């Protein structure tokens, strides 16, 4: 159900869901929707007090997501150029995987909401998001290598960096993040990591098993 509350002079709308949970849970999505879940035994005034205690956090998060939406996306390629770049990368890195008897996969492209790419090992298909035209070249390299690596593993262990608080390129599920936020994360990574450190780190894990 939809509820509203006044936080520091601003009216905030949120979706309240009753669940079998012990605590009151708050989630703010990148499209600036606010979700709260609580047990049916929790009175509304308790939920209101909880929201008021989180006022600064909620308002700062909403402001952050709004600033990202207002920031224009950098288009690195046309869609056809991005597709050709991905095909070139697939051909370039394939010899590494050929040594493990991986057949060259069928490459597909489509617009996806929550993934940069996907791999179907059983059918030998790699699918890439056409929106990668908004991603820096080194991040596209990372996505291609990552998806190829799924032919070795049913689940890829996500890369962990010492700068855990910083955004970085990655594929896979996105926890409901919007495309704008995903692109922002990919582009921001270029400012944080030097050159092709993401690609080098991924290639290192691949070569280690080849």
JSON list of C-alpha atoms in Angstrom, two decimals:
[
{"chain": "A", "resi": 1, "resn": "UNK", "atom": "CA", "xyz": [0.00, 0.00, 0.00]},
{"chain": "A", "resi": 2, "resn": "UNK", "atom": "CA", "xyz": [1.14, 3.54, -0.74]},
{"chain": "A", "resi": 3, "resn": "UNK", "atom": "CA", "xyz": [1.94, 5.78, 2.21]},
{"chain": "A", "resi": 4, "resn": "UNK", "atom": "CA", "xyz": [3.28, 9.32, 2.57]},
{"chain": "A", "resi": 5, "resn": "UNK", "atom": "CA", "xyz": [5.35, 10.96, 5.26]},
{"chain": "A", "resi": 6, "resn": "UNK", "atom": "CA", "xyz": [6.89, 14.37, 5.81]},
{"chain": "A", "resi": 7, "resn": "UNK", "atom": "CA", "xyz": [10.67, 14.20, 6.19]},
{"chain": "A", "resi": 8, "resn": "UNK", "atom": "CA", "xyz": [12.43, 17.47, 7.00]},
{"chain": "A", "resi": 9, "resn": "UNK", "atom": "CA", "xyz": [9.72, 19.44, 5.21]},
{"chain": "A", "resi": 10, "resn": "UNK", "atom": "CA", "xyz": [9.55, 17.17, 2.15]},
{"chain": "A", "resi": 11, "resn": "UNK", "atom": "CA", "xyz": [6.66, 14.83, 1.41]},
{"chain": "A", "resi": 12, "resn": "UNK", "atom": "CA", "xyz": [7.97, 11.38, 0.62]},
{"chain": "A", "resi": 13, "resn": "UNK", "atom": "CA", "xyz": [5.85, 8.61, -0.85]},
{"chain": "A", "resi": 14, "resn": "UNK", "atom": "CA", "xyz": [6.69, 5.00, -0.11]},
{"chain": "A", "resi": 15, "resn": "UNK", "atom": "CA", "xyz": [5.30, 1.53, -0.65]},
{"chain": "A", "resi": 16, "resn": "UNK", "atom": "CA", "xyz": [4.56, -0.38, 2.57]},
{"chain": "A", "resi": 17, "resn": "UNK", "atom": "CA", "xyz": [4.43, -4.17, 2.39]},
{"chain": "A", "resi": 18, "resn": "UNK", "atom": "CA", "xyz": [3.57, -6.43, 5.29]},
{"chain": "A", "resi": 19, "resn": "UNK", "atom": "CA", "xyz": [5.71, -9.55, 5.54]},
{"chain": "A", "resi": 20, "resn": "UNK", "atom": "CA", "xyz": [6.78, -12.13, 8.07]},
{"chain": "A", "resi": 21, "resn": "UNK", "atom": "CA", "xyz": [9.90, -10.22, 9.11]},
{"chain": "A", "resi": 22, "resn": "UNK", "atom": "CA", "xyz": [11.40, -9.39, 12.48]},
{"chain": "A", "resi": 23, "resn": "UNK", "atom": "CA", "xyz": [12.61, -5.90, 11.64]},
{"chain": "A", "resi": 24, "resn": "UNK", "atom": "CA", "xyz": [11.40, -2.94, 9.64]},
{"chain": "A", "resi": 25, "resn": "UNK", "atom": "CA", "xyz": [13.27, -2.98, 6.34]},
{"chain": "A", "resi": 26, "resn": "UNK", "atom": "CA", "xyz": [13.94, -0.02, 4.07]},
{"chain": "A", "resi": 27, "resn": "UNK", "atom": "CA", "xyz": [14.97, -0.18, 0.41]},
{"chain": "A", "resi": 28, "resn": "UNK", "atom": "CA", "xyz": [15.46, 2.68, -2.03]},
{"chain": "A", "resi": 29, "resn": "UNK", "atom": "CA", "xyz": [15.72, 1.81, -5.73]},
{"chain": "A", "resi": 30, "resn": "UNK", "atom": "CA", "xyz": [17.63, 3.81, -8.30]},
{"chain": "A", "resi": 31, "resn": "UNK", "atom": "CA", "xyz": [14.38, 5.02, -9.86]},
{"chain": "A", "resi": 32, "resn": "UNK", "atom": "CA", "xyz": [13.80, 6.78, -6.51]},
{"chain": "A", "resi": 33, "resn": "UNK", "atom": "CA", "xyz": [11.00, 4.52, -5.33]},
{"chain": "A", "resi": 34, "resn": "UNK", "atom": "CA", "xyz": [11.04, 3.82, -1.61]},
{"chain": "A", "resi": 35, "resn": "UNK", "atom": "CA", "xyz": [9.98, 0.46, -0.22]},
{"chain": "A", "resi": 36, "resn": "UNK", "atom": "CA", "xyz": [9.33, -0.45, 3.41]},
{"chain": "A", "resi": 37, "resn": "UNK", "atom": "CA", "xyz": [8.48, -3.90, 4.73]},
{"chain": "A", "resi": 38, "resn": "UNK", "atom": "CA", "xyz": [7.33, -4.74, 8.24]},
{"chain": "A", "resi": 39, "resn": "UNK", "atom": "CA", "xyz": [5.37, -7.26, 10.23]},
{"chain": "A", "resi": 40, "resn": "UNK", "atom": "CA", "xyz": [1.62, -6.72, 10.50]},
{"chain": "A", "resi": 41, "resn": "UNK", "atom": "CA", "xyz": [2.11, -6.54, 14.26]},
{"chain": "A", "resi": 42, "resn": "UNK", "atom": "CA", "xyz": [4.07, -3.29, 13.89]},
{"chain": "A", "resi": 43, "resn": "UNK", "atom": "CA", "xyz": [1.86, -0.24, 14.39]},
{"chain": "A", "resi": 44, "resn": "UNK", "atom": "CA", "xyz": [1.91, 2.60, 11.84]},
{"chain": "A", "resi": 45, "resn": "UNK", "atom": "CA", "xyz": [3.28, 5.08, 14.37]},
{"chain": "A", "resi": 46, "resn": "UNK", "atom": "CA", "xyz": [6.29, 2.80, 14.92]},
{"chain": "A", "resi": 47, "resn": "UNK", "atom": "CA", "xyz": [6.88, 2.69, 11.16]},
{"chain": "A", "resi": 48, "resn": "UNK", "atom": "CA", "xyz": [6.57, 6.48, 11.03]},
{"chain": "A", "resi": 49, "resn": "UNK", "atom": "CA", "xyz": [9.15, 6.84, 13.80]},
{"chain": "A", "resi": 50, "resn": "UNK", "atom": "CA", "xyz": [11.46, 4.50, 11.90]},
{"chain": "A", "resi": 51, "resn": "UNK", "atom": "CA", "xyz": [11.11, 6.58, 8.74]},
{"chain": "A", "resi": 52, "resn": "UNK", "atom": "CA", "xyz": [11.79, 9.79, 10.66]},
{"chain": "A", "resi": 53, "resn": "UNK", "atom": "CA", "xyz": [14.93, 8.27, 12.15]},
{"chain": "A", "resi": 54, "resn": "UNK", "atom": "CA", "xyz": [16.13, 7.49, 8.61]},
{"chain": "A", "resi": 55, "resn": "UNK", "atom": "CA", "xyz": [15.19, 10.90, 7.18]},
{"chain": "A", "resi": 56, "resn": "UNK", "atom": "CA", "xyz": [18.72, 12.06, 6.34]},
{"chain": "A", "resi": 57, "resn": "UNK", "atom": "CA", "xyz": [19.62, 8.73, 4.75]},
{"chain": "A", "resi": 58, "resn": "UNK", "atom": "CA", "xyz": [16.45, 8.65, 2.63]},
{"chain": "A", "resi": 59, "resn": "UNK", "atom": "CA", "xyz": [16.73, 12.23, 1.43]},
{"chain": "A", "resi": 60, "resn": "UNK", "atom": "CA", "xyz": [20.43, 11.89, 0.60]},
{"chain": "A", "resi": 61, "resn": "UNK", "atom": "CA", "xyz": [19.80, 8.68, -1.35]},
{"chain": "A", "resi": 62, "resn": "UNK", "atom": "CA", "xyz": [16.97, 10.27, -3.33]},
{"chain": "A", "resi": 63, "resn": "UNK", "atom": "CA", "xyz": [19.14, 13.30, -4.09]},
{"chain": "A", "resi": 64, "resn": "UNK", "atom": "CA", "xyz": [22.01, 11.08, -5.24]},
{"chain": "A", "resi": 65, "resn": "UNK", "atom": "CA", "xyz": [19.83, 9.07, -7.61]},
{"chain": "A", "resi": 66, "resn": "UNK", "atom": "CA", "xyz": [18.25, 12.23, -9.00]},
{"chain": "A", "resi": 67, "resn": "UNK", "atom": "CA", "xyz": [21.67, 13.73, -9.77]},
{"chain": "A", "resi": 68, "resn": "UNK", "atom": "CA", "xyz": [22.60, 10.58, -11.67]},
{"chain": "A", "resi": 69, "resn": "UNK", "atom": "CA", "xyz": [19.42, 10.77, -13.73]},
{"chain": "A", "resi": 70, "resn": "UNK", "atom": "CA", "xyz": [20.21, 14.35, -14.67]},
{"chain": "A", "resi": 71, "resn": "UNK", "atom": "CA", "xyz": [23.73, 13.49, -15.80]},
{"chain": "A", "resi": 72, "resn": "UNK", "atom": "CA", "xyz": [23.88, 12.88, -19.58]},
{"chain": "A", "resi": 73, "resn": "UNK", "atom": "CA", "xyz": [25.18, 9.50, -20.68]},
{"chain": "A", "resi": 74, "resn": "UNK", "atom": "CA", "xyz": [28.42, 9.29, -22.63]},
{"chain": "A", "resi": 75, "resn": "UNK", "atom": "CA", "xyz": [27.92, 7.41, -25.87]},
{"chain": "A", "resi": 76, "resn": "UNK", "atom": "CA", "xyz": [31.18, 5.72, -26.84]},
{"chain": "A", "resi": 77, "resn": "UNK", "atom": "CA", "xyz": [29.86, 3.86, -29.91]},
{"chain": "A", "resi": 78, "resn": "UNK", "atom": "CA", "xyz": [26.92, 3.66, -32.23]},
{"chain": "A", "resi": 79, "resn": "UNK", "atom": "CA", "xyz": [24.99, 0.45, -31.70]},
{"chain": "A", "resi": 80, "resn": "UNK", "atom": "CA", "xyz": [26.45, -1.19, -34.82]},
{"chain": "A", "resi": 81, "resn": "UNK", "atom": "CA", "xyz": [29.96, -0.12, -33.82]},
{"chain": "A", "resi": 82, "resn": "UNK", "atom": "CA", "xyz": [29.50, -1.59, -30.35]},
{"chain": "A", "resi": 83, "resn": "UNK", "atom": "CA", "xyz": [28.31, -4.88, -31.81]},
{"chain": "A", "resi": 84, "resn": "UNK", "atom": "CA", "xyz": [31.31, -5.03, -34.14]},
{"chain": "A", "resi": 85, "resn": "UNK", "atom": "CA", "xyz": [33.69, -4.20, -31.28]},
{"chain": "A", "resi": 86, "resn": "UNK", "atom": "CA", "xyz": [32.21, -7.04, -29.23]},
{"chain": "A", "resi": 87, "resn": "UNK", "atom": "CA", "xyz": [32.52, -9.48, -32.15]},
{"chain": "A", "resi": 88, "resn": "UNK", "atom": "CA", "xyz": [36.17, -8.44, -32.60]},
{"chain": "A", "resi": 89, "resn": "UNK", "atom": "CA", "xyz": [36.84, -9.01, -28.91]},
{"chain": "A", "resi": 90, "resn": "UNK", "atom": "CA", "xyz": [35.19, -12.44, -29.04]},
{"chain": "A", "resi": 91, "resn": "UNK", "atom": "CA", "xyz": [37.49, -13.43, -31.90]},
{"chain": "A", "resi": 92, "resn": "UNK", "atom": "CA", "xyz": [40.52, -11.98, -30.14]},
{"chain": "A", "resi": 93, "resn": "UNK", "atom": "CA", "xyz": [40.09, -13.81, -26.84]},
{"chain": "A", "resi": 94, "resn": "UNK", "atom": "CA", "xyz": [38.63, -17.05, -28.21]},
{"chain": "A", "resi": 95, "resn": "UNK", "atom": "CA", "xyz": [42.04, -18.83, -28.59]},
{"chain": "A", "resi": 96, "resn": "UNK", "atom": "CA", "xyz": [42.35, -18.79, -24.79]},
{"chain": "A", "resi": 97, "resn": "UNK", "atom": "CA", "xyz": [39.12, -20.75, -24.48]},
{"chain": "A", "resi": 98, "resn": "UNK", "atom": "CA", "xyz": [39.68, -22.90, -27.54]},
{"chain": "A", "resi": 99, "resn": "UNK", "atom": "CA", "xyz": [42.51, -24.58, -25.63]},
{"chain": "A", "resi": 100, "resn": "UNK", "atom": "CA", "xyz": [39.85, -25.85, -23.23]},
{"chain": "A", "resi": 101, "resn": "UNK", "atom": "CA", "xyz": [37.80, -27.29, -26.10]},
{"chain": "A", "resi": 102, "resn": "UNK", "atom": "CA", "xyz": [35.20, -24.55, -25.97]},
{"chain": "A", "resi": 103, "resn": "UNK", "atom": "CA", "xyz": [33.44, -24.22, -29.32]},
{"chain": "A", "resi": 104, "resn": "UNK", "atom": "CA", "xyz": [33.11, -20.70, -30.67]},
{"chain": "A", "resi": 105, "resn": "UNK", "atom": "CA", "xyz": [29.73, -19.54, -29.41]},
{"chain": "A", "resi": 106, "resn": "UNK", "atom": "CA", "xyz": [26.83, -18.03, -31.28]},
{"chain": "A", "resi": 107, "resn": "UNK", "atom": "CA", "xyz": [26.86, -14.29, -30.55]},
{"chain": "A", "resi": 108, "resn": "UNK", "atom": "CA", "xyz": [23.58, -12.45, -30.10]},
{"chain": "A", "resi": 109, "resn": "UNK", "atom": "CA", "xyz": [22.64, -8.90, -29.22]},
{"chain": "A", "resi": 110, "resn": "UNK", "atom": "CA", "xyz": [19.52, -7.51, -27.61]},
{"chain": "A", "resi": 111, "resn": "UNK", "atom": "CA", "xyz": [18.45, -4.77, -25.26]},
{"chain": "A", "resi": 112, "resn": "UNK", "atom": "CA", "xyz": [18.35, -6.01, -21.67]},
{"chain": "A", "resi": 113, "resn": "UNK", "atom": "CA", "xyz": [17.14, -4.27, -18.54]},
{"chain": "A", "resi": 114, "resn": "UNK", "atom": "CA", "xyz": [19.13, -6.02, -15.85]},
{"chain": "A", "resi": 115, "resn": "UNK", "atom": "CA", "xyz": [22.20, -7.64, -17.43]},
{"chain": "A", "resi": 116, "resn": "UNK", "atom": "CA", "xyz": [25.17, -6.50, -19.48]},
{"chain": "A", "resi": 117, "resn": "UNK", "atom": "CA", "xyz": [25.51, -9.97, -20.91]},
{"chain": "A", "resi": 118, "resn": "UNK", "atom": "CA", "xyz": [24.51, -13.60, -20.44]},
{"chain": "A", "resi": 119, "resn": "UNK", "atom": "CA", "xyz": [25.88, -17.02, -21.27]},
{"chain": "A", "resi": 120, "resn": "UNK", "atom": "CA", "xyz": [24.01, -20.21, -22.10]},
{"chain": "A", "resi": 121, "resn": "UNK", "atom": "CA", "xyz": [26.74, -22.87, -21.91]},
{"chain": "A", "resi": 122, "resn": "UNK", "atom": "CA", "xyz": [24.39, -25.69, -22.89]},
{"chain": "A", "resi": 123, "resn": "UNK", "atom": "CA", "xyz": [23.41, -24.04, -26.17]},
{"chain": "A", "resi": 124, "resn": "UNK", "atom": "CA", "xyz": [26.73, -22.29, -26.73]},
{"chain": "A", "resi": 125, "resn": "UNK", "atom": "CA", "xyz": [25.23, -18.82, -26.91]},
{"chain": "A", "resi": 126, "resn": "UNK", "atom": "CA", "xyz": [26.56, -15.49, -25.63]},
{"chain": "A", "resi": 127, "resn": "UNK", "atom": "CA", "xyz": [24.14, -12.58, -25.56]},
{"chain": "A", "resi": 128, "resn": "UNK", "atom": "CA", "xyz": [25.27, -8.99, -25.07]},
{"chain": "A", "resi": 129, "resn": "UNK", "atom": "CA", "xyz": [23.28, -5.91, -24.15]},
{"chain": "A", "resi": 130, "resn": "UNK", "atom": "CA", "xyz": [23.12, -3.39, -27.01]},
{"chain": "A", "resi": 131, "resn": "UNK", "atom": "CA", "xyz": [23.34, -0.65, -24.38]},
{"chain": "A", "resi": 132, "resn": "UNK", "atom": "CA", "xyz": [27.03, -1.44, -24.02]},
{"chain": "A", "resi": 133, "resn": "UNK", "atom": "CA", "xyz": [27.49, 1.34, -26.55]},
{"chain": "A", "resi": 134, "resn": "UNK", "atom": "CA", "xyz": [27.34, 3.59, -23.48]},
{"chain": "A", "resi": 135, "resn": "UNK", "atom": "CA", "xyz": [30.13, 1.71, -21.72]},
{"chain": "A", "resi": 136, "resn": "UNK", "atom": "CA", "xyz": [33.88, 2.53, -21.84]},
{"chain": "A", "resi": 137, "resn": "UNK", "atom": "CA", "xyz": [35.89, 0.16, -24.08]},
{"chain": "A", "resi": 138, "resn": "UNK", "atom": "CA", "xyz": [37.74, -1.45, -21.18]},
{"chain": "A", "resi": 139, "resn": "UNK", "atom": "CA", "xyz": [34.44, -2.30, -19.51]},
{"chain": "A", "resi": 140, "resn": "UNK", "atom": "CA", "xyz": [33.17, -3.94, -22.69]},
{"chain": "A", "resi": 141, "resn": "UNK", "atom": "CA", "xyz": [36.33, -6.06, -22.67]},
{"chain": "A", "resi": 142, "resn": "UNK", "atom": "CA", "xyz": [35.59, -7.08, -19.11]},
{"chain": "A", "resi": 143, "resn": "UNK", "atom": "CA", "xyz": [32.01, -8.06, -19.96]},
{"chain": "A", "resi": 144, "resn": "UNK", "atom": "CA", "xyz": [33.12, -10.18, -22.95]},
{"chain": "A", "resi": 145, "resn": "UNK", "atom": "CA", "xyz": [35.80, -12.04, -20.97]},
{"chain": "A", "resi": 146, "resn": "UNK", "atom": "CA", "xyz": [33.44, -12.52, -18.05]},
{"chain": "A", "resi": 147, "resn": "UNK", "atom": "CA", "xyz": [30.73, -14.08, -20.21]},
{"chain": "A", "resi": 148, "resn": "UNK", "atom": "CA", "xyz": [33.22, -16.38, -21.94]},
{"chain": "A", "resi": 149, "resn": "UNK", "atom": "CA", "xyz": [34.42, -17.51, -18.51]},
{"chain": "A", "resi": 150, "resn": "UNK", "atom": "CA", "xyz": [30.94, -18.89, -17.79]},
{"chain": "A", "resi": 151, "resn": "UNK", "atom": "CA", "xyz": [31.82, -21.77, -20.13]},
{"chain": "A", "resi": 152, "resn": "UNK", "atom": "CA", "xyz": [34.19, -22.90, -17.38]},
{"chain": "A", "resi": 153, "resn": "UNK", "atom": "CA", "xyz": [32.04, -22.17, -14.35]},
{"chain": "A", "resi": 154, "resn": "UNK", "atom": "CA", "xyz": [28.34, -22.45, -13.66]},
{"chain": "A", "resi": 155, "resn": "UNK", "atom": "CA", "xyz": [28.74, -19.50, -11.32]},
{"chain": "A", "resi": 156, "resn": "UNK", "atom": "CA", "xyz": [31.53, -16.94, -11.62]},
{"chain": "A", "resi": 157, "resn": "UNK", "atom": "CA", "xyz": [32.99, -15.66, -8.36]},
{"chain": "A", "resi": 158, "resn": "UNK", "atom": "CA", "xyz": [32.64, -11.90, -8.48]},
{"chain": "A", "resi": 159, "resn": "UNK", "atom": "CA", "xyz": [35.83, -9.90, -8.42]},
{"chain": "A", "resi": 160, "resn": "UNK", "atom": "CA", "xyz": [36.62, -8.31, -5.09]},
{"chain": "A", "resi": 161, "resn": "UNK", "atom": "CA", "xyz": [38.85, -5.27, -4.90]},
{"chain": "A", "resi": 162, "resn": "UNK", "atom": "CA", "xyz": [40.31, -3.61, -1.86]},
{"chain": "A", "resi": 163, "resn": "UNK", "atom": "CA", "xyz": [38.32, -0.53, -2.82]},
{"chain": "A", "resi": 164, "resn": "UNK", "atom": "CA", "xyz": [35.09, -2.33, -2.02]},
{"chain": "A", "resi": 165, "resn": "UNK", "atom": "CA", "xyz": [33.18, 0.89, -1.51]},
{"chain": "A", "resi": 166, "resn": "UNK", "atom": "CA", "xyz": [33.86, 2.02, -5.08]},
{"chain": "A", "resi": 167, "resn": "UNK", "atom": "CA", "xyz": [31.71, 1.12, -8.10]},
{"chain": "A", "resi": 168, "resn": "UNK", "atom": "CA", "xyz": [33.22, -1.22, -10.66]},
{"chain": "A", "resi": 169, "resn": "UNK", "atom": "CA", "xyz": [32.33, -2.96, -13.92]},
{"chain": "A", "resi": 170, "resn": "UNK", "atom": "CA", "xyz": [30.48, -6.21, -13.57]},
{"chain": "A", "resi": 171, "resn": "UNK", "atom": "CA", "xyz": [27.85, -8.27, -15.29]},
{"chain": "A", "resi": 172, "resn": "UNK", "atom": "CA", "xyz": [25.14, -10.41, -13.77]},
{"chain": "A", "resi": 173, "resn": "UNK", "atom": "CA", "xyz": [22.08, -9.48, -11.78]},
{"chain": "A", "resi": 174, "resn": "UNK", "atom": "CA", "xyz": [21.78, -5.87, -10.85]},
{"chain": "A", "resi": 175, "resn": "UNK", "atom": "CA", "xyz": [19.50, -5.77, -7.84]},
{"chain": "A", "resi": 176, "resn": "UNK", "atom": "CA", "xyz": [16.94, -3.68, -9.68]},
{"chain": "A", "resi": 177, "resn": "UNK", "atom": "CA", "xyz": [19.31, -0.91, -10.72]},
{"chain": "A", "resi": 178, "resn": "UNK", "atom": "CA", "xyz": [18.18, 1.16, -13.68]},
{"chain": "A", "resi": 179, "resn": "UNK", "atom": "CA", "xyz": [20.18, 1.34, -16.92]},
{"chain": "A", "resi": 180, "resn": "UNK", "atom": "CA", "xyz": [21.21, 4.90, -16.07]},
{"chain": "A", "resi": 181, "resn": "UNK", "atom": "CA", "xyz": [22.71, 3.71, -12.79]},
{"chain": "A", "resi": 182, "resn": "UNK", "atom": "CA", "xyz": [24.47, 0.76, -14.43]},
{"chain": "A", "resi": 183, "resn": "UNK", "atom": "CA", "xyz": [25.99, 3.01, -17.07]},
{"chain": "A", "resi": 184, "resn": "UNK", "atom": "CA", "xyz": [27.02, 5.47, -14.36]},
{"chain": "A", "resi": 185, "resn": "UNK", "atom": "CA", "xyz": [28.81, 2.66, -12.51]},
{"chain": "A", "resi": 186, "resn": "UNK", "atom": "CA", "xyz": [30.61, 1.51, -15.65]},
{"chain": "A", "resi": 187, "resn": "UNK", "atom": "CA", "xyz": [31.68, 5.01, -16.58]},
{"chain": "A", "resi": 188, "resn": "UNK", "atom": "CA", "xyz": [32.69, 5.88, -13.02]},
{"chain": "A", "resi": 189, "resn": "UNK", "atom": "CA", "xyz": [34.98, 2.84, -12.96]},
{"chain": "A", "resi": 190, "resn": "UNK", "atom": "CA", "xyz": [37.10, 4.48, -15.63]},
{"chain": "A", "resi": 191, "resn": "UNK", "atom": "CA", "xyz": [37.91, 7.27, -13.19]},
{"chain": "A", "resi": 192, "resn": "UNK", "atom": "CA", "xyz": [38.79, 4.85, -10.39]},
{"chain": "A", "resi": 193, "resn": "UNK", "atom": "CA", "xyz": [40.86, 2.14, -12.02]},
{"chain": "A", "resi": 194, "resn": "UNK", "atom": "CA", "xyz": [43.91, 2.72, -14.22]},
{"chain": "A", "resi": 195, "resn": "UNK", "atom": "CA", "xyz": [43.89, 1.49, -17.81]},
{"chain": "A", "resi": 196, "resn": "UNK", "atom": "CA", "xyz": [42.62, -2.09, -18.16]},
{"chain": "A", "resi": 197, "resn": "UNK", "atom": "CA", "xyz": [43.03, -3.29, -14.59]},
{"chain": "A", "resi": 198, "resn": "UNK", "atom": "CA", "xyz": [39.58, -4.87, -14.67]},
{"chain": "A", "resi": 199, "resn": "UNK", "atom": "CA", "xyz": [40.36, -6.80, -17.82]},
{"chain": "A", "resi": 200, "resn": "UNK", "atom": "CA", "xyz": [43.82, -7.78, -16.59]},
{"chain": "A", "resi": 201, "resn": "UNK", "atom": "CA", "xyz": [42.41, -9.07, -13.32]},
{"chain": "A", "resi": 202, "resn": "UNK", "atom": "CA", "xyz": [39.78, -11.12, -15.12]},
{"chain": "A", "resi": 203, "resn": "UNK", "atom": "CA", "xyz": [42.23, -12.48, -17.69]},
{"chain": "A", "resi": 204, "resn": "UNK", "atom": "CA", "xyz": [44.53, -13.49, -14.86]},
{"chain": "A", "resi": 205, "resn": "UNK", "atom": "CA", "xyz": [41.82, -15.70, -13.36]},
{"chain": "A", "resi": 206, "resn": "UNK", "atom": "CA", "xyz": [41.07, -17.14, -16.80]},
{"chain": "A", "resi": 207, "resn": "UNK", "atom": "CA", "xyz": [44.70, -17.92, -17.67]},
{"chain": "A", "resi": 208, "resn": "UNK", "atom": "CA", "xyz": [45.21, -19.50, -14.27]},
{"chain": "A", "resi": 209, "resn": "UNK", "atom": "CA", "xyz": [42.79, -22.29, -15.19]},
{"chain": "A", "resi": 210, "resn": "UNK", "atom": "CA", "xyz": [43.86, -22.69, -18.85]}
]
